[in-house]
Amino acid sequence: MKIFKFGGASVKDADSVKNVSMVLKSQGFAKCLLVISAMGKTTNELEKVVELYFKKDNYQTEIEKIKRKHIEIAEGLFPENHAVFTEIKVFFDDIDSFLRRNKSPNYNFVYDQVVSCGEMISTKIVSEYLNEIQFTNQWLDARDYIKTDNSYREGTVDWKKTEEFISHLNPEICYVTQGFIGSDDNNFTVTLGREGSDYSAAIFAYCLNAEAMTIWKDVPGVMTGDPRKFSDVTLLSNISYEEAIEMAYYGASVIHPKTLQPLQQKNIPFYVKSFVDPTKEGTKVGASDKNQQEESYILKENQDLLKISTRDFSFIAEDHMSLIFGYLSKYKIKVSLMQNSAISLALCLEDKFNHIDELNDELQKIFKTEAIKNVSLFTVRNAKKDHIDKFYHEKNVLLEQISKNTLQMVTQ
């Protein structure tokens, strides 16, 4: 089978959904599984619903707005009395019904039950449209196949159960399913982390021993830098799994960090291609003698810099490190860069769940700390040492680190 993943931008309106069918026509619609994200900015809009719900504010008006948007998209795709309109209404009634009867104070649990509906609705619309135009497919609920623990908003996949369920799929037919979501042992929805649809596609690819996996984006492929942030960037036509993993870890938004590992384990080729021009080759990630190592630029924004030192000038020893990383795990804060000396430790952190103040309060009981919020991590992969000075121009550098072929700096 081939796995195709379409993100929110590729299904943002009726014309975009029609374009998906043109992409599939160009690729050959047979023996494939489509993983599809929520439409446009629906995830953000549903996040607002959850926020309003916990503020005891009028979330129903926001639900109605999102429902209206999806109905308008469907009106551009289906005849007036099509059954999909009833299905859309049922999905939104389910959101409202869940919030009315919910008794759980757990924000992350409620978030996953509500926000996941974006993927459910988008895949139902796309699946029904493809069937309407004779691209025969079967709609799947990904929660019946991807099984996780109950770490809401950051689910860990139970690979044994997931492989068992996915192995029952018929590799001779086509499917449409959701990215981003799975379910726990109680069949509650668990999301796989923000932008986790790429990871979902890789899970299906791994479990189905797919021939290849392709992610369809609004860019030509993996570039040497985000063209919205850097000028004079070029396309990387071939890169290794290792290079792609490094770029994703450092913050290259075109690739989700968890996506590469399952593909690399089974040597499944991974393509990043443009849904705007599907005939272009894009980027191939995998084992190849054509792999490039070009100078590439990655800017990871919305980071926090935390400087930690001992109060008595004693060394930052293993027991200190263990304690600090225990707190990082507790608050689900990820380390983007670390640098330590004898008596201090500097951490550039990604705080998805806004726990940096709580972490800092805990650490201040034992250490001296300084927190600098809203910094950026700038990474240059395969940096050419002969012109490295140019990267420091007009930057307020708070922390820097240079390895054999990577330059990183935290800037404000």
PDB file of N, CA, C and O in Angstrom, residues 1-4 24 28-35 127 130-131 134-140 145 166-177 204 208 210-211:
ATOM      1  N   MET A   1       0.833  -1.200   0.000  1.00  0.00           N
ATOM      2  CA  MET A   1       0.000   0.000   0.000  1.00  0.00           C
ATOM      3  C   MET A   1       0.868   1.250   0.000  1.00  0.00           C
ATOM      4  O   MET A   1       2.006   1.235   0.430  1.00  0.00           O
ATOM      5  N   LYS A   2       0.275   2.347  -0.463  1.00  0.00           N
ATOM      6  CA  LYS A   2       0.895   3.661  -0.350  1.00  0.00           C
ATOM      7  C   LYS A   2       0.103   4.472   0.674  1.00  0.00           C
ATOM      8  O   LYS A   2      -1.118   4.363   0.733  1.00  0.00           O
ATOM      9  N   ILE A   3       0.815   5.251   1.458  1.00  0.00           N
ATOM     10  CA  ILE A   3       0.183   6.106   2.458  1.00  0.00           C
ATOM     11  C   ILE A   3       0.320   7.553   2.006  1.00  0.00           C
ATOM     12  O   ILE A   3       1.436   8.018   1.727  1.00  0.00           O
ATOM     13  N   PHE A   4      -0.802   8.262   1.911  1.00  0.00           N
ATOM     14  CA  PHE A   4      -0.801   9.679   1.558  1.00  0.00           C
ATOM     15  C   PHE A   4      -1.363  10.469   2.741  1.00  0.00           C
ATOM     16  O   PHE A   4      -2.437  10.147   3.247  1.00  0.00           O
ATOM     17  N   LEU A  24      -4.752  12.746  -6.325  1.00  0.00           N
ATOM     18  CA  LEU A  24      -4.904  11.290  -6.324  1.00  0.00           C
ATOM     19  C   LEU A  24      -4.976  10.746  -7.745  1.00  0.00           C
ATOM     20  O   LEU A  24      -4.433   9.676  -8.045  1.00  0.00           O
ATOM     21  N   GLY A  28      -2.530   7.855  -9.053  1.00  0.00           N
ATOM     22  CA  GLY A  28      -3.149   6.537  -9.187  1.00  0.00           C
ATOM     23  C   GLY A  28      -3.837   6.156  -7.895  1.00  0.00           C
ATOM     24  O   GLY A  28      -3.176   5.921  -6.881  1.00  0.00           O
ATOM     25  N   PHE A  29      -5.160   6.144  -7.932  1.00  0.00           N
ATOM     26  CA  PHE A  29      -5.937   5.900  -6.711  1.00  0.00           C
ATOM     27  C   PHE A  29      -6.227   4.409  -6.583  1.00  0.00           C
ATOM     28  O   PHE A  29      -7.273   3.905  -6.990  1.00  0.00           O
ATOM     29  N   ALA A  30      -5.265   3.682  -6.041  1.00  0.00           N
ATOM     30  CA  ALA A  30      -5.426   2.239  -5.828  1.00  0.00           C
ATOM     31  C   ALA A  30      -4.499   1.814  -4.708  1.00  0.00           C
ATOM     32  O   ALA A  30      -3.385   2.328  -4.575  1.00  0.00           O
ATOM     33  N   LYS A  31      -4.978   0.900  -3.868  1.00  0.00           N
ATOM     34  CA  LYS A  31      -4.183   0.370  -2.759  1.00  0.00           C
ATOM     35  C   LYS A  31      -3.515   1.497  -1.970  1.00  0.00           C
ATOM     36  O   LYS A  31      -2.291   1.527  -1.814  1.00  0.00           O
ATOM     37  N   CYS A  32      -4.312   2.431  -1.503  1.00  0.00           N
ATOM     38  CA  CYS A  32      -3.724   3.528  -0.736  1.00  0.00           C
ATOM     39  C   CYS A  32      -4.575   3.837   0.494  1.00  0.00           C
ATOM     40  O   CYS A  32      -5.767   3.518   0.529  1.00  0.00           O
ATOM     41  N   LEU A  33      -3.920   4.429   1.474  1.00  0.00           N
ATOM     42  CA  LEU A  33      -4.609   4.868   2.679  1.00  0.00           C
ATOM     43  C   LEU A  33      -4.320   6.355   2.848  1.00  0.00           C
ATOM     44  O   LEU A  33      -3.165   6.773   2.845  1.00  0.00           O
ATOM     45  N   LEU A  34      -5.388   7.142   2.959  1.00  0.00           N
ATOM     46  CA  LEU A  34      -5.265   8.591   3.120  1.00  0.00           C
ATOM     47  C   LEU A  34      -5.428   8.958   4.583  1.00  0.00           C
ATOM     48  O   LEU A  34      -6.410   8.572   5.220  1.00  0.00           O
ATOM     49  N   VAL A  35      -4.471   9.699   5.110  1.00  0.00           N
ATOM     50  CA  VAL A  35      -4.552  10.247   6.461  1.00  0.00           C
ATOM     51  C   VAL A  35      -4.778  11.747   6.310  1.00  0.00           C
ATOM     52  O   VAL A  35      -3.990  12.433   5.656  1.00  0.00           O
ATOM     53  N   SER A 127     -13.986  11.606   2.450  1.00  0.00           N
ATOM     54  CA  SER A 127     -14.328  10.236   2.063  1.00  0.00           C
ATOM     55  C   SER A 127     -15.615  10.191   1.235  1.00  0.00           C
ATOM     56  O   SER A 127     -15.680   9.537   0.179  1.00  0.00           O
ATOM     57  N   LEU A 130     -15.000  11.696  -2.273  1.00  0.00           N
ATOM     58  CA  LEU A 130     -14.277  10.792  -3.171  1.00  0.00           C
ATOM     59  C   LEU A 130     -15.183   9.670  -3.665  1.00  0.00           C
ATOM     60  O   LEU A 130     -15.139   9.291  -4.849  1.00  0.00           O
ATOM     61  N   ASN A 131     -16.014   9.135  -2.787  1.00  0.00           N
ATOM     62  CA  ASN A 131     -16.974   8.115  -3.231  1.00  0.00           C
ATOM     63  C   ASN A 131     -17.957   8.687  -4.249  1.00  0.00           C
ATOM     64  O   ASN A 131     -18.350   8.018  -5.214  1.00  0.00           O
ATOM     65  N   GLN A 134     -16.561   8.641  -7.658  1.00  0.00           N
ATOM     66  CA  GLN A 134     -16.141   7.302  -8.070  1.00  0.00           C
ATOM     67  C   GLN A 134     -14.711   6.934  -7.681  1.00  0.00           C
ATOM     68  O   GLN A 134     -14.115   6.042  -8.287  1.00  0.00           O
ATOM     69  N   PHE A 135     -14.133   7.616  -6.704  1.00  0.00           N
ATOM     70  CA  PHE A 135     -12.882   7.162  -6.093  1.00  0.00           C
ATOM     71  C   PHE A 135     -13.291   6.347  -4.872  1.00  0.00           C
ATOM     72  O   PHE A 135     -13.382   6.852  -3.755  1.00  0.00           O
ATOM     73  N   THR A 136     -13.569   5.076  -5.093  1.00  0.00           N
ATOM     74  CA  THR A 136     -14.164   4.230  -4.055  1.00  0.00           C
ATOM     75  C   THR A 136     -13.206   4.044  -2.876  1.00  0.00           C
ATOM     76  O   THR A 136     -12.039   3.685  -3.055  1.00  0.00           O
ATOM     77  N   ASN A 137     -13.723   4.303  -1.666  1.00  0.00           N
ATOM     78  CA  ASN A 137     -12.899   4.162  -0.470  1.00  0.00           C
ATOM     79  C   ASN A 137     -13.769   3.803   0.718  1.00  0.00           C
ATOM     80  O   ASN A 137     -14.989   3.965   0.687  1.00  0.00           O
ATOM     81  N   GLN A 138     -13.113   3.342   1.764  1.00  0.00           N
ATOM     82  CA  GLN A 138     -13.801   3.022   3.020  1.00  0.00           C
ATOM     83  C   GLN A 138     -13.290   3.966   4.112  1.00  0.00           C
ATOM     84  O   GLN A 138     -12.082   4.148   4.263  1.00  0.00           O
ATOM     85  N   TRP A 139     -14.224   4.580   4.849  1.00  0.00           N
ATOM     86  CA  TRP A 139     -13.858   5.494   5.934  1.00  0.00           C
ATOM     87  C   TRP A 139     -13.540   4.678   7.175  1.00  0.00           C
ATOM     88  O   TRP A 139     -14.254   3.741   7.525  1.00  0.00           O
ATOM     89  N   LEU A 140     -12.414   5.010   7.841  1.00  0.00           N
ATOM     90  CA  LEU A 140     -12.020   4.330   9.073  1.00  0.00           C
ATOM     91  C   LEU A 140     -11.986   5.306  10.227  1.00  0.00           C
ATOM     92  O   LEU A 140     -11.573   6.463  10.062  1.00  0.00           O
ATOM     93  N   TYR A 145      -7.937   1.693  15.635  1.00  0.00           N
ATOM     94  CA  TYR A 145      -6.716   1.051  15.143  1.00  0.00           C
ATOM     95  C   TYR A 145      -5.452   1.505  15.867  1.00  0.00           C
ATOM     96  O   TYR A 145      -4.573   0.690  16.140  1.00  0.00           O
ATOM     97  N   ILE A 166      -4.281  -2.922  12.994  1.00  0.00           N
ATOM     98  CA  ILE A 166      -4.064  -2.449  11.616  1.00  0.00           C
ATOM     99  C   ILE A 166      -3.811  -3.608  10.661  1.00  0.00           C
ATOM    100  O   ILE A 166      -4.164  -3.540   9.472  1.00  0.00           O
ATOM    101  N   SER A 167      -3.256  -4.706  11.171  1.00  0.00           N
ATOM    102  CA  SER A 167      -2.956  -5.858  10.298  1.00  0.00           C
ATOM    103  C   SER A 167      -4.208  -6.477   9.693  1.00  0.00           C
ATOM    104  O   SER A 167      -4.133  -7.206   8.699  1.00  0.00           O
ATOM    105  N   HIS A 168      -5.380  -6.178  10.270  1.00  0.00           N
ATOM    106  CA  HIS A 168      -6.632  -6.740   9.739  1.00  0.00           C
ATOM    107  C   HIS A 168      -7.171  -5.972   8.530  1.00  0.00           C
ATOM    108  O   HIS A 168      -8.143  -6.395   7.906  1.00  0.00           O
ATOM    109  N   LEU A 169      -6.561  -4.831   8.204  1.00  0.00           N
ATOM    110  CA  LEU A 169      -7.031  -4.057   7.046  1.00  0.00           C
ATOM    111  C   LEU A 169      -6.714  -4.792   5.749  1.00  0.00           C
ATOM    112  O   LEU A 169      -5.706  -5.490   5.645  1.00  0.00           O
ATOM    113  N   ASN A 170      -7.575  -4.603   4.776  1.00  0.00           N
ATOM    114  CA  ASN A 170      -7.408  -5.239   3.467  1.00  0.00           C
ATOM    115  C   ASN A 170      -6.484  -4.378   2.605  1.00  0.00           C
ATOM    116  O   ASN A 170      -6.852  -3.259   2.232  1.00  0.00           O
ATOM    117  N   PRO A 171      -5.277  -4.857   2.269  1.00  0.00           N
ATOM    118  CA  PRO A 171      -4.329  -4.032   1.520  1.00  0.00           C
ATOM    119  C   PRO A 171      -4.714  -3.820   0.052  1.00  0.00           C
ATOM    120  O   PRO A 171      -4.031  -3.092  -0.665  1.00  0.00           O
ATOM    121  N   GLU A 172      -5.815  -4.423  -0.375  1.00  0.00           N
ATOM    122  CA  GLU A 172      -6.215  -4.305  -1.788  1.00  0.00           C
ATOM    123  C   GLU A 172      -7.194  -3.161  -2.035  1.00  0.00           C
ATOM    124  O   GLU A 172      -7.542  -2.894  -3.183  1.00  0.00           O
ATOM    125  N   ILE A 173      -7.673  -2.512  -0.963  1.00  0.00           N
ATOM    126  CA  ILE A 173      -8.653  -1.437  -1.168  1.00  0.00           C
ATOM    127  C   ILE A 173      -8.117  -0.114  -0.617  1.00  0.00           C
ATOM    128  O   ILE A 173      -7.034  -0.056  -0.040  1.00  0.00           O
ATOM    129  N   CYS A 174      -8.882   0.951  -0.799  1.00  0.00           N
ATOM    130  CA  CYS A 174      -8.467   2.285  -0.360  1.00  0.00           C
ATOM    131  C   CYS A 174      -9.239   2.703   0.892  1.00  0.00           C
ATOM    132  O   CYS A 174     -10.425   2.394   1.028  1.00  0.00           O
ATOM    133  N   TYR A 175      -8.553   3.434   1.752  1.00  0.00           N
ATOM    134  CA  TYR A 175      -9.154   3.894   3.002  1.00  0.00           C
ATOM    135  C   TYR A 175      -8.920   5.394   3.180  1.00  0.00           C
ATOM    136  O   TYR A 175      -7.937   5.948   2.684  1.00  0.00           O
ATOM    137  N   VAL A 176      -9.813   6.018   3.932  1.00  0.00           N
ATOM    138  CA  VAL A 176      -9.631   7.394   4.387  1.00  0.00           C
ATOM    139  C   VAL A 176      -9.761   7.384   5.907  1.00  0.00           C
ATOM    140  O   VAL A 176     -10.751   6.868   6.446  1.00  0.00           O
ATOM    141  N   THR A 177      -8.759   7.944   6.588  1.00  0.00           N
ATOM    142  CA  THR A 177      -8.804   7.960   8.045  1.00  0.00           C
ATOM    143  C   THR A 177      -8.198   9.253   8.584  1.00  0.00           C
ATOM    144  O   THR A 177      -7.732  10.087   7.829  1.00  0.00           O
ATOM    145  N   PHE A 204       0.617   4.005  10.402  1.00  0.00           N
ATOM    146  CA  PHE A 204      -0.057   3.132   9.430  1.00  0.00           C
ATOM    147  C   PHE A 204       0.938   2.557   8.425  1.00  0.00           C
ATOM    148  O   PHE A 204       0.856   1.381   8.054  1.00  0.00           O
ATOM    149  N   LEU A 208       1.515  -1.464   8.056  1.00  0.00           N
ATOM    150  CA  LEU A 208       1.060  -2.052   6.787  1.00  0.00           C
ATOM    151  C   LEU A 208       2.230  -2.418   5.871  1.00  0.00           C
ATOM    152  O   LEU A 208       2.011  -2.845   4.734  1.00  0.00           O
ATOM    153  N   ALA A 210       4.182  -0.458   4.258  1.00  0.00           N
ATOM    154  CA  ALA A 210       3.826   0.315   3.062  1.00  0.00           C
ATOM    155  C   ALA A 210       4.989   0.397   2.078  1.00  0.00           C
ATOM    156  O   ALA A 210       6.165   0.356   2.455  1.00  0.00           O
ATOM    157  N   GLU A 211       4.615   0.560   0.826  1.00  0.00           N
ATOM    158  CA  GLU A 211       5.607   0.742  -0.242  1.00  0.00           C
ATOM    159  C   GLU A 211       6.287   2.101  -0.104  1.00  0.00           C
ATOM    160  O   GLU A 211       7.488   2.246  -0.339  1.00  0.00           O
TER     161      GLU A 211
END
